[in-house]
PDB file of C-alpha atoms in Angstrom:
ATOM      1  CA  ALA A1468      -3.169 -11.544  11.009  1.00  0.00           C
ATOM      2  CA  ALA A1469      -4.301  -7.991  11.351  1.00  0.00           C
ATOM      3  CA  LEU A1470      -0.876  -6.473  11.081  1.00  0.00           C
ATOM      4  CA  ARG A1471       0.113  -8.719   8.183  1.00  0.00           C
ATOM      5  CA  ALA A1472      -3.065  -8.020   6.110  1.00  0.00           C
ATOM      6  CA  HIS A1473      -1.973  -4.246   5.184  1.00  0.00           C
ATOM      7  CA  PRO A1474       1.380  -2.339   5.308  1.00  0.00           C
ATOM      8  CA  TRP A1475       0.176  -0.246   8.078  1.00  0.00           C
ATOM      9  CA  LYS A1476       2.580   3.006   8.641  1.00  0.00           C
ATOM     10  CA  PHE A1477       2.674   2.743  12.275  1.00  0.00           C
ATOM     11  CA  ALA A1478       4.139  -0.697  12.047  1.00  0.00           C
ATOM     12  CA  THR A1479       6.744  -0.032   9.511  1.00  0.00           C
ATOM     13  CA  LYS A1480      10.363  -0.324   9.809  1.00  0.00           C
ATOM     14  CA  ARG A1481      13.682   0.442   7.550  1.00  0.00           C
ATOM     15  CA  ILE A1482      16.668  -1.683   8.052  1.00  0.00           C
ATOM     16  CA  THR A1483      19.900  -2.552   6.233  1.00  0.00           C
ATOM     17  CA  LEU A1484      20.671  -6.337   6.209  1.00  0.00           C
ATOM     18  CA  THR A1485      24.196  -7.798   6.022  1.00  0.00           C
ATOM     19  CA  PRO A1486      24.458 -11.370   4.229  1.00  0.00           C
ATOM     20  CA  THR A1487      25.098 -14.409   6.168  1.00  0.00           C
ATOM     21  CA  GLY A1488      28.507 -16.200   6.147  1.00  0.00           C
ATOM     22  CA  THR A1489      26.692 -19.097   3.955  1.00  0.00           C
ATOM     23  CA  ALA A1490      25.407 -18.543   0.566  1.00  0.00           C
ATOM     24  CA  PRO A1491      22.287 -20.814  -0.267  1.00  0.00           C
ATOM     25  CA  PRO A1492      23.378 -24.078  -1.865  1.00  0.00           C
ATOM     26  CA  PHE A1493      22.023 -23.128  -5.225  1.00  0.00           C
ATOM     27  CA  GLY A1494      19.705 -20.559  -7.392  1.00  0.00           C
ATOM     28  CA  PHE A1495      21.116 -17.526  -5.078  1.00  0.00           C
ATOM     29  CA  ALA A1496      24.261 -15.952  -4.311  1.00  0.00           C
ATOM     30  CA  TYR A1497      23.289 -14.022  -0.961  1.00  0.00           C
ATOM     31  CA  ALA A1498      21.574 -15.208   2.043  1.00  0.00           C
ATOM     32  CA  TYR A1499      20.209 -12.393   4.590  1.00  0.00           C
ATOM     33  CA  ASN A1500      18.577 -13.050   7.841  1.00  0.00           C
ATOM     34  CA  LEU A1501      15.104 -11.575   8.441  1.00  0.00           C
ATOM     35  CA  PRO A1502      14.693  -9.449  11.648  1.00  0.00           C
ATOM     36  CA  SER A1503      13.104 -11.323  14.602  1.00  0.00           C
ATOM     37  CA  ASP A1504      10.122  -8.962  14.562  1.00  0.00           C
ATOM     38  CA  PHE A1505       9.457  -9.371  10.539  1.00  0.00           C
ATOM     39  CA  ILE A1506       6.004 -10.012   9.746  1.00  0.00           C
ATOM     40  CA  ARG A1507       5.752  -8.888   5.987  1.00  0.00           C
ATOM     41  CA  LYS A1508       7.916  -7.438   3.439  1.00  0.00           C
ATOM     42  CA  ILE A1509       6.771  -3.826   1.927  1.00  0.00           C
ATOM     43  CA  SER A1510       9.873  -3.472  -0.274  1.00  0.00           C
ATOM     44  CA  ILE A1511      13.454  -4.279  -0.842  1.00  0.00           C
ATOM     45  CA  GLY A1512      15.787  -1.699  -2.148  1.00  0.00           C
ATOM     46  CA  ASP A1513      16.180   1.828  -1.713  1.00  0.00           C
ATOM     47  CA  ASP A1514      12.928   2.922  -3.666  1.00  0.00           C
ATOM     48  CA  TYR A1515       9.264   1.633  -3.436  1.00  0.00           C
ATOM     49  CA  LEU A1516       9.851  -0.398  -6.818  1.00  0.00           C
ATOM     50  CA  GLY A1517      12.711  -2.311  -5.557  1.00  0.00           C
ATOM     51  CA  ASP A1518      10.612  -5.473  -4.809  1.00  0.00           C
ATOM     52  CA  LEU A1519       9.281  -5.363  -8.589  1.00  0.00           C
ATOM     53  CA  ARG A1520      12.747  -5.081 -10.035  1.00  0.00           C
ATOM     54  CA  LEU A1521      14.774  -7.697  -7.564  1.00  0.00           C
ATOM     55  CA  THR A1522      14.646 -11.657  -8.029  1.00  0.00           C
ATOM     56  CA  HIS A1523      14.360 -12.792  -4.610  1.00  0.00           C
ATOM     57  CA  VAL A1524      12.508 -15.428  -2.283  1.00  0.00           C
ATOM     58  CA  ILE A1525      11.818 -15.558   1.306  1.00  0.00           C
ATOM     59  CA  GLU A1526      12.537 -19.016   2.829  1.00  0.00           C
ATOM     60  CA  ASN A1527      13.256 -20.442   6.214  1.00  0.00           C
ATOM     61  CA  GLY A1528      13.651 -16.657   7.849  1.00  0.00           C
ATOM     62  CA  GLN A1529      15.771 -15.460   5.173  1.00  0.00           C
ATOM     63  CA  ILE A1530      15.681 -13.475   2.070  1.00  0.00           C
ATOM     64  CA  LEU A1531      17.851 -14.949  -0.806  1.00  0.00           C
ATOM     65  CA  THR A1532      18.848 -12.871  -3.451  1.00  0.00           C
ATOM     66  CA  PRO A1533      21.250 -13.339  -6.845  1.00  0.00           C
ATOM     67  CA  SER A1534      24.466 -11.341  -7.249  1.00  0.00           C
ATOM     68  CA  GLY A1535      24.410  -7.952  -8.559  1.00  0.00           C
ATOM     69  CA  SER A1536      20.757  -7.092  -7.296  1.00  0.00           C
ATOM     70  CA  SER A1537      19.412  -3.812  -7.399  1.00  0.00           C
ATOM     71  CA  ALA A1538      18.489  -3.782  -3.858  1.00  0.00           C
ATOM     72  CA  GLN A1539      22.310  -3.233  -2.969  1.00  0.00           C
ATOM     73  CA  THR A1540      23.276   0.073  -1.851  1.00  0.00           C
ATOM     74  CA  ASP A1541      24.136   2.822  -3.985  1.00  0.00           C
ATOM     75  CA  THR A1542      27.731   1.844  -4.064  1.00  0.00           C
ATOM     76  CA  GLY A1543      27.030  -1.524  -5.684  1.00  0.00           C
ATOM     77  CA  ASP A1544      28.226  -3.395  -2.577  1.00  0.00           C
ATOM     78  CA  ALA A1545      26.454  -6.851  -2.110  1.00  0.00           C
ATOM     79  CA  SER A1546      27.469  -6.801   1.439  1.00  0.00           C
ATOM     80  CA  THR A1547      24.003  -4.712   2.373  1.00  0.00           C
ATOM     81  CA  LEU A1548      20.410  -5.026   1.622  1.00  0.00           C
ATOM     82  CA  TYR A1549      17.860  -2.537   2.206  1.00  0.00           C
ATOM     83  CA  LEU A1550      14.519  -3.888   3.621  1.00  0.00           C
ATOM     84  CA  ARG A1551      11.043  -1.898   4.539  1.00  0.00           C
ATOM     85  CA  TYR A1552       8.860  -4.341   6.320  1.00  0.00           C
ATOM     86  CA  VAL A1553       5.886  -4.428   8.940  1.00  0.00           C
ATOM     87  CA  TYR A1554       7.063  -5.240  12.210  1.00  0.00           C
ATOM     88  CA  ASP A1555       5.282  -6.880  14.968  1.00  0.00           C
ATOM     89  CA  CYS A1556       4.264  -3.773  17.103  1.00  0.00           C
ATOM     90  CA  VAL A1557       3.161  -4.638  20.273  1.00  0.00           C
ATOM     91  CA  ASP A1558       3.015  -0.939  21.717  1.00  0.00           C
ATOM     92  CA  VAL A1559      -0.427  -0.146  21.474  1.00  0.00           C
ATOM     93  CA  ASN A1560       0.362   3.508  21.890  1.00  0.00           C
ATOM     94  CA  LYS A1561       1.453   3.373  18.525  1.00  0.00           C
ATOM     95  CA  PHE A1562      -1.483   2.025  17.007  1.00  0.00           C
ATOM     96  CA  ASP A1563      -3.681   4.311  14.691  1.00  0.00           C
ATOM     97  CA  SER A1564      -7.206   4.572  15.961  1.00  0.00           C
ATOM     98  CA  LEU A1565      -8.648   3.440  12.998  1.00  0.00           C
ATOM     99  CA  PHE A1566      -6.505   0.000  13.165  1.00  0.00           C
ATOM    100  CA  ILE A1567      -7.898  -0.131  16.612  1.00  0.00           C
ATOM    101  CA  ALA A1568     -11.415   0.188  15.665  1.00  0.00           C
ATOM    102  CA  PHE A1569     -10.538  -2.796  12.971  1.00  0.00           C
ATOM    103  CA  PHE A1570      -8.629  -4.873  15.196  1.00  0.00           C
ATOM    104  CA  ALA A1571     -11.555  -4.923  17.829  1.00  0.00           C
ATOM    105  CA  LEU A1572     -14.188  -5.731  15.305  1.00  0.00           C
ATOM    106  CA  LYS A1573     -11.938  -8.717  13.787  1.00  0.00           C
ATOM    107  CA  LEU A1574     -11.329  -9.918  17.598  1.00  0.00           C
ATOM    108  CA  ALA A1575     -14.880 -10.067  18.382  1.00  0.00           C
ATOM    109  CA  ILE A1576     -15.852 -11.802  15.134  1.00  0.00           C
ATOM    110  CA  LYS A1577     -13.133 -14.477  16.189  1.00  0.00           C
ATOM    111  CA  LEU A1578     -14.499 -14.691  19.864  1.00  0.00           C
ATOM    112  CA  ALA A1579     -18.365 -14.522  18.808  1.00  0.00           C
ATOM    113  CA  PRO A1580     -18.710 -18.532  18.492  1.00  0.00           C
ATOM    114  CA  LYS A1581     -17.404 -18.534  22.324  1.00  0.00           C
ATOM    115  CA  PHE A1582     -20.525 -16.687  23.242  1.00  0.00           C
ATOM    116  CA  THR A1583     -24.397 -16.666  22.535  1.00  0.00           C
ATOM    117  CA  ILE A1584     -24.738 -14.074  19.779  1.00  0.00           C
ATOM    118  CA  SER A1585     -27.463 -13.926  17.479  1.00  0.00           C
ATOM    119  CA  PRO A1586     -26.665 -14.719  13.683  1.00  0.00           C
ATOM    120  CA  GLN A1587     -27.921 -11.108  12.976  1.00  0.00           C
ATOM    121  CA  ALA A1588     -25.406  -9.699  15.389  1.00  0.00           C
ATOM    122  CA  LYS A1589     -22.595 -11.687  14.000  1.00  0.00           C
ATOM    123  CA  ARG A1590     -23.549 -10.295  10.284  1.00  0.00           C
ATOM    124  CA  GLU A1591     -23.711  -6.659  11.640  1.00  0.00           C
ATOM    125  CA  LEU A1592     -19.982  -7.308  13.125  1.00  0.00           C
ATOM    126  CA  LYS A1593     -18.733  -8.580   9.992  1.00  0.00           C
ATOM    127  CA  ASP A1594     -20.511  -5.680   7.785  1.00  0.00           C
ATOM    128  CA  ASP A1595     -18.934  -3.199  10.350  1.00  0.00           C
ATOM    129  CA  MET A1596     -15.523  -4.843  10.129  1.00  0.00           C
ATOM    130  CA  ILE A1597     -15.372  -4.611   6.347  1.00  0.00           C
ATOM    131  CA  ASP A1598     -16.415  -1.038   6.539  1.00  0.00           C
ATOM    132  CA  VAL A1599     -14.070  -0.105   9.155  1.00  0.00           C
ATOM    133  CA  GLU A1600     -11.263  -2.112   7.487  1.00  0.00           C
ATOM    134  CA  ALA A1601     -11.559  -0.308   4.148  1.00  0.00           C
ATOM    135  CA  GLU A1602     -11.715   3.231   5.693  1.00  0.00           C
ATOM    136  CA  ALA A1603      -8.561   2.397   7.946  1.00  0.00           C
ATOM    137  CA  LYS A1604      -6.737   1.242   4.704  1.00  0.00           C
ATOM    138  CA  ALA A1605      -7.910   4.193   2.925  1.00  0.00           C
ATOM    139  CA  VAL A1606      -6.628   6.780   5.254  1.00  0.00           C
ATOM    140  CA  ASN A1607      -3.197   4.588   6.004  1.00  0.00           C
ATOM    141  CA  GLY A1608      -2.778   4.827   2.064  1.00  0.00           C
ATOM    142  CA  GLN A1609      -2.961   8.762   2.447  1.00  0.00           C
ATOM    143  CA  ASP A1610      -0.411   9.056   4.925  1.00  0.00           C
ATOM    144  CA  ALA A1611       2.475   8.997   2.242  1.00  0.00           C
ATOM    145  CA  PRO A1612       2.311  10.881  -1.170  1.00  0.00           C
ATOM    146  CA  ILE A1613       1.124   8.951  -4.343  1.00  0.00           C
ATOM    147  CA  LYS A1614       4.013   7.120  -6.220  1.00  0.00           C
ATOM    148  CA  ARG A1615       2.897   6.845  -9.868  1.00  0.00           C
ATOM    149  CA  ILE A1616       4.220   3.566 -11.222  1.00  0.00           C
ATOM    150  CA  GLN A1617       4.667   3.808 -15.173  1.00  0.00           C
ATOM    151  CA  GLN A1618       4.275   0.655 -16.923  1.00  0.00           C
ATOM    152  CA  SER A1619       5.579  -0.207 -20.398  1.00  0.00           C
ATOM    153  CA  LYS A1620       2.388  -2.208 -22.087  1.00  0.00           C
ATOM    154  CA  ILE A1621       4.977  -3.961 -24.526  1.00  0.00           C
ATOM    155  CA  LEU A1622       7.227  -4.806 -21.577  1.00  0.00           C
ATOM    156  CA  THR A1623       4.315  -5.925 -19.629  1.00  0.00           C
ATOM    157  CA  LYS A1624       2.969  -8.292 -22.130  1.00  0.00           C
ATOM    158  CA  ARG A1625       6.735  -9.706 -23.027  1.00  0.00           C
ATOM    159  CA  ARG A1626       7.264 -10.601 -19.483  1.00  0.00           C
ATOM    160  CA  GLY A1627       3.900 -12.367 -19.803  1.00  0.00           C
ATOM    161  CA  LEU A1628       1.761 -10.343 -17.164  1.00  0.00           C
ATOM    162  CA  PRO A1629      -1.925  -9.332 -17.595  1.00  0.00           C
ATOM    163  CA  GLY A1630      -2.400  -6.242 -19.609  1.00  0.00           C
ATOM    164  CA  GLY A1631      -0.699  -4.794 -22.734  1.00  0.00           C
ATOM    165  CA  ILE A1632      -1.794  -3.999 -26.155  1.00  0.00           C
ATOM    166  CA  PHE A1633      -1.845  -7.259 -27.981  1.00  0.00           C
ATOM    167  CA  ALA A1634      -4.606  -9.558 -28.530  1.00  0.00           C
ATOM    168  CA  THR A1635      -5.345 -12.640 -26.642  1.00  0.00           C
ATOM    169  CA  LYS A1636      -7.397 -15.987 -27.118  1.00  0.00           C
ATOM    170  CA  TYR A1637      -9.905 -14.319 -25.544  1.00  0.00           C
ATOM    171  CA  THR A1638      -9.805 -10.991 -27.434  1.00  0.00           C
ATOM    172  CA  ILE A1639     -13.383 -10.383 -29.690  1.00  0.00           C
ATOM    173  CA  PHE A1640     -12.934  -8.774 -32.756  1.00  0.00           C
ATOM    174  CA  ASP A1641     -15.991  -7.101 -34.359  1.00  0.00           C
ATOM    175  CA  SER A1642     -16.566  -7.440 -38.101  1.00  0.00           C
TER     176      SER A1642
END
């Protein structure tokens, strides 16, 4: 759960997947088996925005994609799919020190009911965990350069996503 909660840099892998021999019965053209150590998808495609552009679904240990997806290799070959994901990192030597602090506090909170601990101590553990988690995620996010995502307000509204420059039923006009 702690690894799945955030795309930790120390537990990130890149892999190229090849489709299985059997296409899904309907809706998608390709099925790719997920790696056995898969915990969470970060992106699909050769850039960080691939998961925003590609229609896909994860079902039953597979990624299903349509034909002609943007996540294929630069040659347009549908035989490969780029995947960045959080893996089940079991080598504690790779753990970031802030992740270790966060994980220890999370574990302490889970184990607290098994021991006689005052409610005040439990609250302090939770408060400490929230602070350490925020710091760990912030520092982890600084390990890579910032990628600016530019969005069109018109296209965002057209796709039915929140935001945009158009009035909604909740817009209040001053007279």
